[in-house]
Coordinates of C-alpha atoms and ligand atoms in Angstrom, one line a residue:
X1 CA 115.5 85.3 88.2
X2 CA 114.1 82.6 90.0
X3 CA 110.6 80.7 90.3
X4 CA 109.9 82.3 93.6
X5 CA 111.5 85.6 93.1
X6 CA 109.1 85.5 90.0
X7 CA 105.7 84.4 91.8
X8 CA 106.2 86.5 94.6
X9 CA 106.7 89.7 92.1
X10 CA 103.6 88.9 90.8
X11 CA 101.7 87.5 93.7
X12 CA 102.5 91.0 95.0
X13 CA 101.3 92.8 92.2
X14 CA 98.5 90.9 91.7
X15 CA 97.4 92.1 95.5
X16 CA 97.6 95.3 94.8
X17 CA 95.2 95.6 92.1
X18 CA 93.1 93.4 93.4
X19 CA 93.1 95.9 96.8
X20 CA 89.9 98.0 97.0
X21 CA 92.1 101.3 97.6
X22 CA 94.4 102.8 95.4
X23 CA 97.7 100.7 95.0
X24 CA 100.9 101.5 95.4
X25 CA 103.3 102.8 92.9
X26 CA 107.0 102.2 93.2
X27 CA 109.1 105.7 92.2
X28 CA 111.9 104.6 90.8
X29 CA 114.6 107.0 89.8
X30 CA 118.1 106.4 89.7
X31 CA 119.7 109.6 91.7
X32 CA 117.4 109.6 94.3
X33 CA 118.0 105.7 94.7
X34 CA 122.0 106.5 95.2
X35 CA 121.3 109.1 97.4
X36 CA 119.3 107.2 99.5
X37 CA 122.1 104.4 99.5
X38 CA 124.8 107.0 100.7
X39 CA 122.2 108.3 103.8
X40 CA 121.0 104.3 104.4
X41 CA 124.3 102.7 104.1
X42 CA 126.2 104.0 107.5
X43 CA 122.7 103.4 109.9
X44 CA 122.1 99.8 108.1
X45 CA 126.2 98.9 109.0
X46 CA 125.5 100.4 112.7
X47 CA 122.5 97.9 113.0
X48 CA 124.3 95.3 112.0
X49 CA 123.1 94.5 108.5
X50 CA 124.4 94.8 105.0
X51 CA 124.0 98.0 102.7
X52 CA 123.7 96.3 100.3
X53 CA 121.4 93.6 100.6
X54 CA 118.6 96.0 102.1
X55 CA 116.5 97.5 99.9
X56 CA 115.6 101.5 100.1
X57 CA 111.7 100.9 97.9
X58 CA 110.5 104.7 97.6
X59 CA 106.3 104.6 97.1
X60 CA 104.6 107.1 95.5
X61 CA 102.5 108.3 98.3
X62 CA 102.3 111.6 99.4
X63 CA 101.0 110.5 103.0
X64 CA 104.0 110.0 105.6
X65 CA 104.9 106.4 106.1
X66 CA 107.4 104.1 106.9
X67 CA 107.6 100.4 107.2
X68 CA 109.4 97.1 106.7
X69 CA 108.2 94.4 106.2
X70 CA 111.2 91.7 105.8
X71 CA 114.9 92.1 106.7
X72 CA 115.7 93.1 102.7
X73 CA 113.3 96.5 102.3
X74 CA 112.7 99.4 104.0
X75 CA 109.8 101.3 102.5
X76 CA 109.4 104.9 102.5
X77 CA 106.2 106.9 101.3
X78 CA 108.0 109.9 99.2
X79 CA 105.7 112.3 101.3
X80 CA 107.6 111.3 104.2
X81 CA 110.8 112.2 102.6
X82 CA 109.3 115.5 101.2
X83 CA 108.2 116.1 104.7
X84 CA 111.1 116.5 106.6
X85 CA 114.2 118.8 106.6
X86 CA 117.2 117.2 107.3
X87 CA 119.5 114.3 107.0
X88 CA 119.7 113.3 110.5
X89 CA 115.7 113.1 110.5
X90 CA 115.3 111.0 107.8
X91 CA 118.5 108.5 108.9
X92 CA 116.4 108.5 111.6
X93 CA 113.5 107.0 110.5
X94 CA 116.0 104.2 108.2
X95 CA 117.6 103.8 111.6
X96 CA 114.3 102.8 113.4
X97 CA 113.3 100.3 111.0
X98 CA 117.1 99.3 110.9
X99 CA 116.0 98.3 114.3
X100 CA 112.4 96.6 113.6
X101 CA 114.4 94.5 110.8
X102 CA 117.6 93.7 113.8
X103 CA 115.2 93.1 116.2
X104 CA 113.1 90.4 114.6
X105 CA 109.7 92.5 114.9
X106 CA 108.4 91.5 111.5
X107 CA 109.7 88.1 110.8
X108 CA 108.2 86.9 114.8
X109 CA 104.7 88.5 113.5
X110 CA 105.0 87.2 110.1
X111 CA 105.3 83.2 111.2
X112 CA 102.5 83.9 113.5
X113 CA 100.4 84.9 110.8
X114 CA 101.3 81.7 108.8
X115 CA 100.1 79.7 111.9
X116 CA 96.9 81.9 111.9
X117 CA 96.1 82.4 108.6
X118 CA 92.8 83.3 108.7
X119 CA 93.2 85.3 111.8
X120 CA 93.8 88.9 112.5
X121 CA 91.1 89.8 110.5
X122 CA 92.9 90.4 106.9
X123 CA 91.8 90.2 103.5
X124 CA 91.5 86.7 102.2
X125 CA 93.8 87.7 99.3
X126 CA 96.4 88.4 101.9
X127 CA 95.9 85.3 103.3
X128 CA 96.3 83.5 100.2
X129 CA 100.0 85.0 100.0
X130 CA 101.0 84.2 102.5
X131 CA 100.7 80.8 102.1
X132 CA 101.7 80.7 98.1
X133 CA 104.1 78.0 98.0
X134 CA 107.4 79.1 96.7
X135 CA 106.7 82.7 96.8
X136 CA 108.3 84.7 99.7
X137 CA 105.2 85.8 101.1
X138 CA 107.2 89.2 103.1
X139 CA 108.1 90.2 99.9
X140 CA 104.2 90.3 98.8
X141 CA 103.1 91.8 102.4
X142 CA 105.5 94.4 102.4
X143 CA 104.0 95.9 99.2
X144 CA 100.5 95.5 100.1
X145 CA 100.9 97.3 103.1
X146 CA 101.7 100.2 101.2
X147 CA 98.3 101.8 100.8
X148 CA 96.1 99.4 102.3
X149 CA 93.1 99.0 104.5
X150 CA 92.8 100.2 108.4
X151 CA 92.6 96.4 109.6
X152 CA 95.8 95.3 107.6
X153 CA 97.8 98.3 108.6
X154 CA 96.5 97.4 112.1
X155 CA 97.8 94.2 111.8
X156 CA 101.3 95.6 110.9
X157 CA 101.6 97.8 113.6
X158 CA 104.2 97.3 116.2
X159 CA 103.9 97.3 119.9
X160 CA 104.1 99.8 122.0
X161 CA 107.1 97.2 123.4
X162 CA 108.5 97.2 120.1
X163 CA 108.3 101.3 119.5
X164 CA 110.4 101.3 122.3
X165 CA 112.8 98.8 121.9
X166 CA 113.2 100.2 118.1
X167 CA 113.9 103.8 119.3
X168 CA 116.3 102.6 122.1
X169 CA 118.2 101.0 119.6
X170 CA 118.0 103.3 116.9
X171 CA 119.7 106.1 119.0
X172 CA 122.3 103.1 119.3
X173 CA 122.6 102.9 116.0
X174 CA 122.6 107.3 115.3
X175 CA 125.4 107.8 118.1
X176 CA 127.5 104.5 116.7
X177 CA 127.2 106.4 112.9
X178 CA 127.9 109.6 114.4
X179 CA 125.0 110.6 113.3
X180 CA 122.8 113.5 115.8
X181 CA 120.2 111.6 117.2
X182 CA 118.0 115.0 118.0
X183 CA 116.8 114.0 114.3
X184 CA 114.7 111.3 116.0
X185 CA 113.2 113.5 118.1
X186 CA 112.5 116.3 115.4
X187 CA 110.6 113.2 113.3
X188 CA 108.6 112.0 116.3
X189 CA 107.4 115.8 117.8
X190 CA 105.9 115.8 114.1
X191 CA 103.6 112.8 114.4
X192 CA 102.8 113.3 118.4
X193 CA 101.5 116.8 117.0
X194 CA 98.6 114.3 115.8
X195 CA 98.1 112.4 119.2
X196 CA 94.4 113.7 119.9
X197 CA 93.4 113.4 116.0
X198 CA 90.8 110.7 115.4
X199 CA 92.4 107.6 113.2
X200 CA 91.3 108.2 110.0
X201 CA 93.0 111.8 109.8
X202 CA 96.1 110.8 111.3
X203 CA 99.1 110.0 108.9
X204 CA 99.8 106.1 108.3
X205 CA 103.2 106.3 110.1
X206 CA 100.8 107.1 113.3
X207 CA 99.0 104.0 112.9
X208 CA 102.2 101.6 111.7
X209 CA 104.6 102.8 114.4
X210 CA 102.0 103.4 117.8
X211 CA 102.7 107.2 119.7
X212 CA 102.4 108.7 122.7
X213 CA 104.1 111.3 125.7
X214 CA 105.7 108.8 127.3
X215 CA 107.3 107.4 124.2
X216 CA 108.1 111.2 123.2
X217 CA 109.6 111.3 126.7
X218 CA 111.6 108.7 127.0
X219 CA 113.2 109.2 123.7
X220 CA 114.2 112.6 124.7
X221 CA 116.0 111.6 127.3
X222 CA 117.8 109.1 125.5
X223 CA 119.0 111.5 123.3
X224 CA 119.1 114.3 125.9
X225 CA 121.7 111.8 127.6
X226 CA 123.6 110.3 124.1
X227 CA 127.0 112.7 122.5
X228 CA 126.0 115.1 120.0
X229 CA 127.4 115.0 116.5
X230 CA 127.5 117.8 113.6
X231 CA 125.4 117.4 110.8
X232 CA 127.9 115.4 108.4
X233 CA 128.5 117.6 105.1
X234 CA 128.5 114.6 102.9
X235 CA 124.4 113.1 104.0
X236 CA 123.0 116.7 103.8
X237 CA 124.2 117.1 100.6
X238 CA 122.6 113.7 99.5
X239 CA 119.4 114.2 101.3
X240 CA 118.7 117.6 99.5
X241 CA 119.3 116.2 96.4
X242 CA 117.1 113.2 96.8
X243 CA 114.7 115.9 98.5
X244 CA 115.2 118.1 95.5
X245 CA 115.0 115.4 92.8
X246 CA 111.7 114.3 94.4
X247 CA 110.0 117.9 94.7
X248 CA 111.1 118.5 91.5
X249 CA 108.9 116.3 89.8
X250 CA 106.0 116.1 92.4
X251 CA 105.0 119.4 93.1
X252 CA 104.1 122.4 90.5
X253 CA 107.1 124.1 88.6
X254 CA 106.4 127.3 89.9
X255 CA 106.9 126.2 93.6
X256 CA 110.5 124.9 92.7
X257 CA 111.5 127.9 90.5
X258 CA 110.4 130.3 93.4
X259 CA 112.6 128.2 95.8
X260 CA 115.7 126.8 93.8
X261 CA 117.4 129.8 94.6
X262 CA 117.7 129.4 97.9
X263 CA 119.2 125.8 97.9
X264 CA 122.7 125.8 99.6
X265 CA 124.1 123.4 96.8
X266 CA 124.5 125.2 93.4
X267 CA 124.4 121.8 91.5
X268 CA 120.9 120.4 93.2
X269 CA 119.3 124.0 92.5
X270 CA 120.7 123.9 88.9
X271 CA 118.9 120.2 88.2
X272 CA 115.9 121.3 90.2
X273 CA 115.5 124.2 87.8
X274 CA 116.4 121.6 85.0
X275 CA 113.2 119.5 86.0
X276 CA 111.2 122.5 86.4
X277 CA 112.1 123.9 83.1
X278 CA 111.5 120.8 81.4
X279 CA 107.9 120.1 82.8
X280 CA 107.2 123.9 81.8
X281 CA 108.4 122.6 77.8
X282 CA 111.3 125.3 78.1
X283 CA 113.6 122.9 76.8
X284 CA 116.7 126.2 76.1
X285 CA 116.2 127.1 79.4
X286 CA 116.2 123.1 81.0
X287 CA 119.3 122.9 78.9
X288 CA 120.9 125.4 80.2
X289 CA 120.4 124.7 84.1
X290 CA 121.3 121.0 83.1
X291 CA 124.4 121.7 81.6
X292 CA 126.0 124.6 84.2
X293 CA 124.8 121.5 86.9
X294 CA 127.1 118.6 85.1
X295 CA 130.0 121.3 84.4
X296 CA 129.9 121.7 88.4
X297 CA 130.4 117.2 88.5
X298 CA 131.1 116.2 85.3
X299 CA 131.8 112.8 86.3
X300 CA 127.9 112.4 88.1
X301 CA 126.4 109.8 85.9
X302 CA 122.7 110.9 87.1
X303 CA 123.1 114.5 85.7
X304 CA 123.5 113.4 82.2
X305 CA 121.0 110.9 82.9
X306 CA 118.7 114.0 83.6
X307 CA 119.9 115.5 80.4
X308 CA 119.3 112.5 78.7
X309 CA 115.9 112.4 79.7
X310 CA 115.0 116.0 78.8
X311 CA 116.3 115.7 74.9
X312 CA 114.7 112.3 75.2
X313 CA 111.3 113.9 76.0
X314 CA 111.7 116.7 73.7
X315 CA 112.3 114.7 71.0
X316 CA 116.1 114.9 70.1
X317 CA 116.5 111.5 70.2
X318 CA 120.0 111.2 68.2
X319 CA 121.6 113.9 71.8
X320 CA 119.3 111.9 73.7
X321 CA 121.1 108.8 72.5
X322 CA 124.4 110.0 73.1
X323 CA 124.1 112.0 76.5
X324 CA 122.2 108.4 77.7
X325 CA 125.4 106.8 76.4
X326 CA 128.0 108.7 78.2
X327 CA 125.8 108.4 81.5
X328 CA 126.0 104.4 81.2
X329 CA 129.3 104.8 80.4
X330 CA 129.8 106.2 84.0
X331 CA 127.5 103.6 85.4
X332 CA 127.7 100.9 83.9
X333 CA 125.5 98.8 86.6
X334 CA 123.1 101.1 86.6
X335 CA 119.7 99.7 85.2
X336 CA 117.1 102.6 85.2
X337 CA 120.3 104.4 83.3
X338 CA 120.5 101.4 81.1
X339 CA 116.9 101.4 80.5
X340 CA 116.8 105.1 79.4
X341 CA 119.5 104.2 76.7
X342 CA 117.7 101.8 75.3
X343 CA 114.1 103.9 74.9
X344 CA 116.8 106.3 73.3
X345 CA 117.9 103.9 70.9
X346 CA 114.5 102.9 70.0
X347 CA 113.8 105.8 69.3
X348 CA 116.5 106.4 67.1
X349 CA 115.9 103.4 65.1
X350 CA 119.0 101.4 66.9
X351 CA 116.6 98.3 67.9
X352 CA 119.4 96.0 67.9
X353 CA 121.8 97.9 70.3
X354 CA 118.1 98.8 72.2
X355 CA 117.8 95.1 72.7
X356 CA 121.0 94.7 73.9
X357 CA 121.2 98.0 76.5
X358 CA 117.4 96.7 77.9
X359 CA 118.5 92.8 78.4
X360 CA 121.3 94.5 80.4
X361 CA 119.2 96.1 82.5
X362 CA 116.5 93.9 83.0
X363 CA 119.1 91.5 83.9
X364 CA 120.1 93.2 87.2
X365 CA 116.1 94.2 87.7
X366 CA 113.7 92.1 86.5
X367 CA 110.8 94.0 87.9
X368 CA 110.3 97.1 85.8
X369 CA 107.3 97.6 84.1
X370 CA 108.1 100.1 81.8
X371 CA 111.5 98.4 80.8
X372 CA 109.5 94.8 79.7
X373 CA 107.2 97.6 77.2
X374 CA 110.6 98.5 75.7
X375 CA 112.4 95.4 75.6
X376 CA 108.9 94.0 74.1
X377 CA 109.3 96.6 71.5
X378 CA 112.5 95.9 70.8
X379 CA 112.0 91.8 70.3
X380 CA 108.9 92.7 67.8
X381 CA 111.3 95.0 65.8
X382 CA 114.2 92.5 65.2
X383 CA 111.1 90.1 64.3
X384 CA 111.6 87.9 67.2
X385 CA 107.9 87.3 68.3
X386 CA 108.2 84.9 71.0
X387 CA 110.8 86.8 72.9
X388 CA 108.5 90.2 72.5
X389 CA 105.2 87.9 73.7
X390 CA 107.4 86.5 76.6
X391 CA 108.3 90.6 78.0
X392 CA 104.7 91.3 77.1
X393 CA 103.1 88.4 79.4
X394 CA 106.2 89.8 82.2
X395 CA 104.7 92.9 82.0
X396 CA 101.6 92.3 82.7
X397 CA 102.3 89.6 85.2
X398 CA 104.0 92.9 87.2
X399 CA 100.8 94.5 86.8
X400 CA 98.6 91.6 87.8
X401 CA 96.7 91.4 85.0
X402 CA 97.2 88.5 85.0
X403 CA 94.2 87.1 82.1
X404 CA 96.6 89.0 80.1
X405 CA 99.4 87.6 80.8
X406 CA 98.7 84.1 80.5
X407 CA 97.4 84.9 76.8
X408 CA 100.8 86.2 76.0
X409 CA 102.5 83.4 78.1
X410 CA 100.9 80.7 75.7
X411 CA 101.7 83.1 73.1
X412 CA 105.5 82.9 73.8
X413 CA 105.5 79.1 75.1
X414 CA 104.6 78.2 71.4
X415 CA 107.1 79.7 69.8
X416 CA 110.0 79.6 71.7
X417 CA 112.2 76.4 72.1
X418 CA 111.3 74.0 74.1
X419 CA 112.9 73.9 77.2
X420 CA 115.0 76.6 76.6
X421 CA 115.3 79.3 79.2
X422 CA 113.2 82.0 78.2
X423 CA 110.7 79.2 77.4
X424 CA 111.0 78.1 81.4
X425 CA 109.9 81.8 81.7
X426 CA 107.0 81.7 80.0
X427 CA 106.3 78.5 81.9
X428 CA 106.9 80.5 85.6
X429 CA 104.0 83.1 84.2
X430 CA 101.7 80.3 82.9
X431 CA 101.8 78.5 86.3
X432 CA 101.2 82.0 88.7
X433 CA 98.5 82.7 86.4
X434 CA 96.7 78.9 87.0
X435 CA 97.5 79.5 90.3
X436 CA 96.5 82.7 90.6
X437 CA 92.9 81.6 89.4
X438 CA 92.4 78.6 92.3
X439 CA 92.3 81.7 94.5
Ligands
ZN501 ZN1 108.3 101.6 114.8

């Protein structure tokens, strides 16, 4: 982790709860994150950019948005993906911002803004991001937007020019994946449904990406003219079951029992049923739908992370422990997996090999909330204070509280060797904090 990635984290953060509206809430969950990979990956290599060093962020947000706001994430509002209905649409949408990230549409308005800071009519807090030395300021942007005031959104809008540009590519992008482009239209007759609405009732995705007939129009008859393709077994699957995953745990248990059934994959009914169960405190019957799932893929490390999970939450921690364990086995990389062993160990008593599953993790994602409570928790049980202050003050630093966080910063500063790495941690913390407060 460095300074910067560090301060801008927190900078971020600190935005958001400073924001007057709600703030945005990252949903993190490990299947529906490699689902979105598997649907992401062939549109990101057809615009020219790496898989893997573009970020798919899922929001919780049940309005429909979409936005990027550097050339590393692409966010999505999970209403948007529990909006539409297949594959092809919601490649489209990646596709699009593929094309606002390929195209330069952010990065152009983003040095503007740095020239213009007290321009365009945003919040000064913004304003003081984007010109935190040392912190990538798109990093802090992007996030705010999620949820965030008319005039900011406004200010992140694209063009009309730039709506166009970014669909004419994005059919590029469709055709060179072999994906159906006719997804793009499907998305876009959703929103121009809203065209005579009055601002504040249309969806966010109306406001961030600018609509009208003509654009409609002329994106029809790009895809009118571009070669058809079939839907492409493999991305349906993977959108249903990031679809799936996601309705499963958003919307009442009744609403996915009633329609599991009818899901074309046996395995993503089985696991929505799972989740359904399992909210309901049926753990037999969770168990049950669970288990017929992973005998359909037993190798599918995110099913018996699900399993996990369930026991975990019903309180058989010792099966929670080992079902968590088999699923890191499978995916080894995998941090939220990772990070679920270790609450399981915890829990179990296992603080030593909790420690040592939760460093693992946060080493390949520093930015988990939840994960610095655990690993705190598992510092102050081995009786290593100034490692448990250090997560604490990281935690809260995430949060932006960040009062808070300096307490535990000075906390951990004192106790841990000088100079030592985790004590240039504390450090990092101590200084966004101080800087935090000239604001
Ligand atoms: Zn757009």
């Amino acid at each position: 982790m460095t300074l910067s990635r560090l301060l801008a984290a927190i900078l971020a953060l600190s935005l958001l709860a400073a924001a007057p509206l709600r703030a945005a809430t990252f949903l993190r969950d490990a299947d529906m994150e490699y689902a979105l990979k598997q649907l992401a990956a062939p549109v990101l290599t057809a615009a020219g950019l790496t898989p893997s060093q573009v970020q798919i962020v899922v929001l919780d947000d049940s309005s429909l948005n979409a936005f990027v706001t550097d050339a590393r994430h692409i966010f999505l509002h999970s209403g948007l993906i529990m909006k539409l209905d297949s594959a092809a649409s919601l490649q489209s949408v990646i596709a699009h911002e593929a094309a606002h990230i390929a195209n330069g549409h952010i990065a152009r308005r983003l040095a503007n803004m740095r020239s213009a800071r007290n321009a365009a009519g945003l919040g000064l807090a913004l304003a003081a991001v984007a010109g935190a030395s040392g912190a990538d300021p798109n990093v802090a942007l992007g996030i705010a937007l999620g949820s965030q005031s008319a005039s900011q959104r406004r200010f992140f809008s694209h063009t009309r020019a730039e709506e166009s540009s970014a669909d004419i590519a994005s059919v590029r992008y469709m055709v060179r994946a072999g994906i159906d482009p006719q997804g793009a239209v499907d998305t876009i007759k959703h929103f121009t449904g809203q065209l005579n609405l009055n601002e504040s009732r249309l969806d966010p995705y109306a406001v961030t990406h600018p609509l009208s007939r003509d654009r409609l129009r002329a994106l029809e008859a790009l895809v009118a003219s571009a070669p058809k393709a079939a839907p492409n077994a493999a991305a349906e699957y993977w959108f249903a079951r990031a679809k799936g995953k996601l309705t499963a745990f958003k919307r009442a248990p009744g609403w996915t029992l009633r329609r599991a059934g009818s899901d074309p994959y046996k395995d993503v009914a089985l696991m929505r049923q799972a989740v359904a169960y399992h909210r309901q405190s049926d753990l037999r019957r969770a168990l049950k739908s669970i288990d017929a799932a992973i005998a359909m893929r037993p190798k599918d490390p995110y099913l018996l992370e699900l399993k996990g999970q369930i026991l975990l939450e019903s309180r058989q921690f010792k099966a929670a422990e080992q079902v968590y364990s088999a699923a890191a086995n499978r995916a080894p990389r995998e941090p939220l997996i990772l990070g679920g062993l270790g609450r399981a160990r915890l829990a179990t008593g296992n603080a030593k090999g909790a420690l040592q599953a939760l460093e693992g993790a946060r080493g390949r994602d520093f930015s988990d909330p939840r994960l610095l409570r655990d690993l705190a928790v598992a510092y102050a049980k081995l009786g290593n204070t100034g490692m448990a202050s250090l997560a604490t003050a990281e935690r809260y630093a995430l949060i932006g509280r960040l009062t808070d966080a300096e307490l535990h910063a000075g906390r951990a500063a004192d106790q841990l060797p000088r100079g030592s790495a985790p004590w240039q941690r504390a450090q990092d913390v101590l200084s966004a904090a101080k800087q935090a407060k000239r604001r």
